[in-house]
Structures are given as C-alpha cells and as structure tokens.
Tab-separated table of C-alpha atoms in Angstrom:
chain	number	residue	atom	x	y	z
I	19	UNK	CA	10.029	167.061	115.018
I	20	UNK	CA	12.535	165.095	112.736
I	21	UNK	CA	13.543	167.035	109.619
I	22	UNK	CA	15.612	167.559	106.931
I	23	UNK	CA	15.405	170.971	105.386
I	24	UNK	CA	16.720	171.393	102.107
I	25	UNK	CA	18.567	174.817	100.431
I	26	UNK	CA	16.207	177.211	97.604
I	27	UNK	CA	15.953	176.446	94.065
I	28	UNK	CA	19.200	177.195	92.338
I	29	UNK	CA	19.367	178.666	88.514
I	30	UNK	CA	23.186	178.212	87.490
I	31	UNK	CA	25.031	178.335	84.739
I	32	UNK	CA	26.957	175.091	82.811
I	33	UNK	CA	30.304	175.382	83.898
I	34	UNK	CA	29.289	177.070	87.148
I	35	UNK	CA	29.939	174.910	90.720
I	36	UNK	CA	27.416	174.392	93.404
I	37	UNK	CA	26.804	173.230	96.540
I	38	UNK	CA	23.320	172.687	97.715
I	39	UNK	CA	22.721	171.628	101.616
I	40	UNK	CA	20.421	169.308	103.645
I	41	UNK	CA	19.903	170.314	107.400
I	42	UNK	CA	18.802	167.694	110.192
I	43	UNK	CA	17.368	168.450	113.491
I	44	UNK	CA	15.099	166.797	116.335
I	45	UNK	CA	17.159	163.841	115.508
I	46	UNK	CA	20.831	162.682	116.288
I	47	UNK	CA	22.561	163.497	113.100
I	48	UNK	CA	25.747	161.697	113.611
I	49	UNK	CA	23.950	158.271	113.569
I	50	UNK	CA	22.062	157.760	110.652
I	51	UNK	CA	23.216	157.643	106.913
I	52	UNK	CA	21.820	160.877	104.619
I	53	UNK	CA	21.109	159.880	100.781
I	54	UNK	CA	20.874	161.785	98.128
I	55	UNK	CA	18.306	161.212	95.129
I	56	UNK	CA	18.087	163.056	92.134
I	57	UNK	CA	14.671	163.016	90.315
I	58	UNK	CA	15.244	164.470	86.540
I	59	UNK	CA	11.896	166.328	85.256
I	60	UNK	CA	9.294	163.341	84.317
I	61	UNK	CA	11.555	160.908	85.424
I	62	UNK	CA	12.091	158.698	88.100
I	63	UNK	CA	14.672	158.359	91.421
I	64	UNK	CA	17.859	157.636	90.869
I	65	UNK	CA	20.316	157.040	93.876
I	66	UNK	CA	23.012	158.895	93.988
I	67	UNK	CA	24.766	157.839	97.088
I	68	UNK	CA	24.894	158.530	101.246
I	69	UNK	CA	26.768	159.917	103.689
I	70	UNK	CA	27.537	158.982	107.602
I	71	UNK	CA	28.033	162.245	109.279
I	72	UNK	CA	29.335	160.647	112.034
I	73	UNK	CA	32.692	159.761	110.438
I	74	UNK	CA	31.888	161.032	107.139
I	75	UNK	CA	31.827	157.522	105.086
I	76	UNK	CA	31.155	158.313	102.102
I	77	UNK	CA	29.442	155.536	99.404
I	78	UNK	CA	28.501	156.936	95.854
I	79	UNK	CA	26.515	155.241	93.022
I	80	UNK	CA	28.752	154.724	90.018
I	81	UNK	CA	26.612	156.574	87.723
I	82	UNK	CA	27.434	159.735	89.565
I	83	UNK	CA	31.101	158.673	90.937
I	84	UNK	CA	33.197	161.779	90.125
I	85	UNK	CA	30.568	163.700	89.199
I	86	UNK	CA	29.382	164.665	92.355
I	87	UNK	CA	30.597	165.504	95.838
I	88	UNK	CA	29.381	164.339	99.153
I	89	UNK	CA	30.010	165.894	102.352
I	90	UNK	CA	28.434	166.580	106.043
I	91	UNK	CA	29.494	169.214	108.642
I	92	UNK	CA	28.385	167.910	111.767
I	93	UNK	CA	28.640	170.265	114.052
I	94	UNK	CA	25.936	172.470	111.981
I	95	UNK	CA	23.809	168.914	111.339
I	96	UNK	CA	24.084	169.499	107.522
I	97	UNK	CA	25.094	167.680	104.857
I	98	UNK	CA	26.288	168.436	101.333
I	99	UNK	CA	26.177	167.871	97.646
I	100	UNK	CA	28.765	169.939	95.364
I	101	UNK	CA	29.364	170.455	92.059
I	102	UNK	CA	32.565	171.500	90.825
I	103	UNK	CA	31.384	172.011	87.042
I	104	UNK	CA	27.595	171.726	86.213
I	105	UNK	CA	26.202	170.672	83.103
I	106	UNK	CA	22.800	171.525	81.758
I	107	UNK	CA	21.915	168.055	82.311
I	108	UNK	CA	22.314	168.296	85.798
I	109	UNK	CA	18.332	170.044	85.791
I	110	UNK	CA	16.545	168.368	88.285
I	111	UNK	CA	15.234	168.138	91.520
I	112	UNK	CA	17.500	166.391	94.497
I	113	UNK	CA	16.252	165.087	97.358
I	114	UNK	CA	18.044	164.090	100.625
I	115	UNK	CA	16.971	161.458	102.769
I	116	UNK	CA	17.741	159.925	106.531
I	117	UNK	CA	18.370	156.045	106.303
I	118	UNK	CA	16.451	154.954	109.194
I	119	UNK	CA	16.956	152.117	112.373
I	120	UNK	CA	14.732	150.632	110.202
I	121	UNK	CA	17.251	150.465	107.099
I	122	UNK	CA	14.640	152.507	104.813
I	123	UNK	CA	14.872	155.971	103.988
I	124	UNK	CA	12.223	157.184	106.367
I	125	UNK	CA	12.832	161.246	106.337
I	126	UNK	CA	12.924	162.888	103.025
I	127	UNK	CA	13.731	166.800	102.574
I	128	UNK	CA	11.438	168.605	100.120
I	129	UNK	CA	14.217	168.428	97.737
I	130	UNK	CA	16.311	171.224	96.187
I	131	UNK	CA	15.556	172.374	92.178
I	132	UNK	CA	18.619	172.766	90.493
I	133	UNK	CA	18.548	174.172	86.820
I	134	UNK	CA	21.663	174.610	84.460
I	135	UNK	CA	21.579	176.571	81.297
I	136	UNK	CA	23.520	175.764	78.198
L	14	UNK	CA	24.345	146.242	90.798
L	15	UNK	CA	20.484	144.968	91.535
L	16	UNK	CA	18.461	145.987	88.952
L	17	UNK	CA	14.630	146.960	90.195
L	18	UNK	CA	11.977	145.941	87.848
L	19	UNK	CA	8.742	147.330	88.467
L	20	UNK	CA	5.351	146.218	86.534
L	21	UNK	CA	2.925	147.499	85.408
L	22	UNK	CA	4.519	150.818	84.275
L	23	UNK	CA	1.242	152.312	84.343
L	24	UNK	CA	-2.057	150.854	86.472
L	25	UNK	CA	-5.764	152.720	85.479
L	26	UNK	CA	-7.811	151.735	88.081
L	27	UNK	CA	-10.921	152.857	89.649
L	28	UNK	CA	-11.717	154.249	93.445
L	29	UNK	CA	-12.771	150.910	95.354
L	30	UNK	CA	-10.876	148.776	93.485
L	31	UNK	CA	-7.598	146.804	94.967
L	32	UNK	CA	-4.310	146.947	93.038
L	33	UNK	CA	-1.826	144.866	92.847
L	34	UNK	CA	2.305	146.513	91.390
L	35	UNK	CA	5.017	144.588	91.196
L	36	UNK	CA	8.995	144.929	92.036
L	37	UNK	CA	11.369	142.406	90.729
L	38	UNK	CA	15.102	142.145	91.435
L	39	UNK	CA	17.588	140.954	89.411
L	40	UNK	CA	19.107	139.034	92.034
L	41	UNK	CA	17.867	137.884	95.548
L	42	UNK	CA	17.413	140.601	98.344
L	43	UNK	CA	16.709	140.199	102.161
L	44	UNK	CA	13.359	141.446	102.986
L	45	UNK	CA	14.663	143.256	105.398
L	46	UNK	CA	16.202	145.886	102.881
L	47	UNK	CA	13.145	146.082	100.699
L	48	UNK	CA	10.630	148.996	100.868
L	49	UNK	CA	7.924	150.979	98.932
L	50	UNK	CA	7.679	154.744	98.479
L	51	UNK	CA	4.777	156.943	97.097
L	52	UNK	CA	5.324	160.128	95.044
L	53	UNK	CA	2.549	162.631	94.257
L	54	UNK	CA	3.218	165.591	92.047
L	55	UNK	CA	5.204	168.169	93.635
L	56	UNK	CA	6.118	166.431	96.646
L	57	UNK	CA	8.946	164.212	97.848
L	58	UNK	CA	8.545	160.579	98.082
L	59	UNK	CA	6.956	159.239	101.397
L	60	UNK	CA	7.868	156.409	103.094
L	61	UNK	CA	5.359	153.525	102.685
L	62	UNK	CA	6.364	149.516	103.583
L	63	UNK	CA	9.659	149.064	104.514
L	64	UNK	CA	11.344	145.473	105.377
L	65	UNK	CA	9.137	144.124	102.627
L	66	UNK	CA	5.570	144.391	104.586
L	67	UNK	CA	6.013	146.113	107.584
L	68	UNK	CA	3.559	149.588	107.202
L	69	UNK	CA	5.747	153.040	108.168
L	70	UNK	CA	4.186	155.100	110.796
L	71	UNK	CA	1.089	156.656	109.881
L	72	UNK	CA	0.240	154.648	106.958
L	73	UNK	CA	-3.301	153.252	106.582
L	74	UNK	CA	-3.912	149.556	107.074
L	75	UNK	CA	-5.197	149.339	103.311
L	76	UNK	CA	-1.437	149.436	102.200
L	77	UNK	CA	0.167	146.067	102.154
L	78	UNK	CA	3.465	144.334	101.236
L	79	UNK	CA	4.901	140.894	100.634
L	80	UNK	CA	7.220	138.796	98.916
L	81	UNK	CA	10.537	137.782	99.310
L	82	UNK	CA	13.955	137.168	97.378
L	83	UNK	CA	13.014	138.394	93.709
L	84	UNK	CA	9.473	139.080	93.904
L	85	UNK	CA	7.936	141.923	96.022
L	86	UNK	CA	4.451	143.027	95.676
L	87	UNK	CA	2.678	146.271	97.058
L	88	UNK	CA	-1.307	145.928	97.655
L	89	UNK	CA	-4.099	148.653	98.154
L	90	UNK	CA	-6.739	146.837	98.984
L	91	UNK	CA	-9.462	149.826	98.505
L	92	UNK	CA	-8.617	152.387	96.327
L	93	UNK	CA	-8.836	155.805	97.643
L	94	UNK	CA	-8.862	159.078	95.727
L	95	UNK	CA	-5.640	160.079	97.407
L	96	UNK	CA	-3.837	156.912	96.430
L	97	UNK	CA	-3.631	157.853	92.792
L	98	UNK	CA	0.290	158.621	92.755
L	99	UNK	CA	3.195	156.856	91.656
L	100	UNK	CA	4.916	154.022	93.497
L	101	UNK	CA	8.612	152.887	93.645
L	102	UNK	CA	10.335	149.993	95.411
L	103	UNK	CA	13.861	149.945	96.351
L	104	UNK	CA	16.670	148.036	97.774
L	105	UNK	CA	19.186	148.906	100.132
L	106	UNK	CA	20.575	145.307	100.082
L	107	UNK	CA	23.752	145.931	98.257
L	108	UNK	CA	25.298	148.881	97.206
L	109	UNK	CA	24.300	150.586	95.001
L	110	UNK	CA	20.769	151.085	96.039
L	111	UNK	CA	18.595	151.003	93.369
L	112	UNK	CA	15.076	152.181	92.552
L	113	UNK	CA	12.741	150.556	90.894
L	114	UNK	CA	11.689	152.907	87.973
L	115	UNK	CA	8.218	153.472	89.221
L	116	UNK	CA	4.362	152.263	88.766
L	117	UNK	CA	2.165	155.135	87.915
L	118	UNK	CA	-1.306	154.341	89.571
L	119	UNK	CA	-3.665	156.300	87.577
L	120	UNK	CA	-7.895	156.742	87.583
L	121	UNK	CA	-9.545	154.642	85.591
C-alpha cells in the first residue's frame, strides 16, 4: 500500500525548535516530489513548499521562505520539516503530500498537529 | 504568484441536488496542473479531479471537472450525504502552488 505516515501531535514551546517527519513506503521514494501544507485551525491550505528526495531539490513558498526547513533522508524514505525557533502562530496542523505521475498531490499523510504556547 | 479564487465561499444545498463551485486563476494555467481536493472534518484532504477533469482512482462518476485557462469548475451532479465537505482547487502550474481558499458545501 502507498503511504505517507506522519510523526504525533507535538505541544512545544515559542522559542523551542522542531522537526516533525513524513515516512513513505510501498512506493519509490526517490521519484516523486513530497509537499508540505499547513492548515491553521478554521482555515484553509496553504502551500508551503516540496521536496525531491532523490537529489533533495528543495522549492519553498515565499510566505514560509526562512521560516521553515525542508529536508528528506532517503535511505529511511522520510522527509522533514524543522523549525529552528517556533512561534505560537505556528499552531496548526501540517500535512505532507506525494506529487504524483499525474502532477497532483495524490497521497496525503494524516497530517501532524503542532501547537506553540506563548 | 497565481492567485486561486474560489466561489461561492459557502454552497447550502440539499441531498439530490447538483452543485456547481468555482476556481478562478489570476492568470492562465494548463489543465494539466489543475486539480480538486475534498476535506471533511478531521481528515486530510483527498484527492478528487486532477488535470482539470480527469476523476482520481476511486472517485464516483457523480464528480466532474472542466474548464480551462482561468476558469475551472467542479460538478456533483447528485448530491450525496457524504459529499457535504469542503472543496479546494489548486495549481501546480507555476511555483508557488497555490490553493484556492476553499468552497464549503453545506446542507441545505
């Protein structure tokens, strides 16, 4: 079965870093694009940017350039979104995503909560 | 960046009924990059037209798409009771990829 399996629900403190992780199988990870897509509470999906695990190309939305960091390990099939310092408005719920042969994003994990407190 | 325009924000409409949302982009995009995803509460979006009409795996024939360069539409033809949900179209045309910011289909 193709999959991506997202990391727990994360309760962090602002200032704090994080990484939170996205894990493909029954697929060949090193050939299709992962996204990332953060979904604030009550709002709607914002793109945040993707990843090529294959050579680790890495293309970010400008809302979230230097904000965020990218990365995929591909020899565990995972990929990566870091924080170095979170803020409280970084509360929400991220979701990666495979870019399918078809050019749409046709996997989707079950996303990862993230909250920050003040 | 493409700016993704979706209409109505919100869509009350009864079982049996067909609905119509639209998805406009700010400037033209090839079909090809253009899809549809559905969101219910608690759950991650699921793929539902991508390439502008072509129906994802699994998806029931009552779900169509069309348009082309600025104007996209997504059609139920038959409302179901598990179609109530909220629908976003996207582009991965040109970087960035956008989202539209959603149609919430709602029971009339």
């Amino acid at each position: 079965e193709v999959q991506l399996v997202q990391s727990g629900a994360e309760v962090k403190k602002s200032g704090e870093s994080l990484r939170i992780s996205c894990k493909g199988s029954g697929y060949s990870f090193t050939t299709y694009w992962i996204a990332w897509v953060r979904q604030m509470p009550g709002k709607g999906l914002e793109w945040m940017g993707l990843i090529y695990p294959g050579d680790s190309d890495t293309r970010y939305s400008p809302s979230f350039q230097g904000q965020v960091t990218i990365s995929a390990d591909k020899s565990i099939t995972t990929a990566f979104l870091q924080w170095s310092s979170l803020k409280a408005s970084d509360s929400a719920m991220y979701y990666c995503a495979r870019r399918g042969s078809s050019t749409a994003f046709d996997i989707w994990g079950r996303g990862t909560m993230v909250a920050v407190s003040p | 960046e493409i700016v993704m325009t979706q209409s109505p924000v919100t869509l009350s409409l009864s079982p049996g009924e067909r609905a119509t949302l639209s998805c406009r982009a700010s400037q033209s995009v090839t079909s090809t990059y253009l899809s549809w995803y559905q969101q219910k509460p608690g759950q991650a979006p699921r793929l539902l037209i991508y390439g502008a009409s072509t129906r994802a795996s699994g998806v029931p024939a009552r779900f169509s798409g069309s348009g082309s360069g600025t104007d996209f539409t997504l059609t139920i033809s038959s409302l179901q009771p598990e179609d109530f949900a909220v629908y976003y179209c996207q582009q991965d045309y040109n970087l960035p990829y956008t989202f539209g910011q959603g149609t919430k289909l709602e029971i009339k």
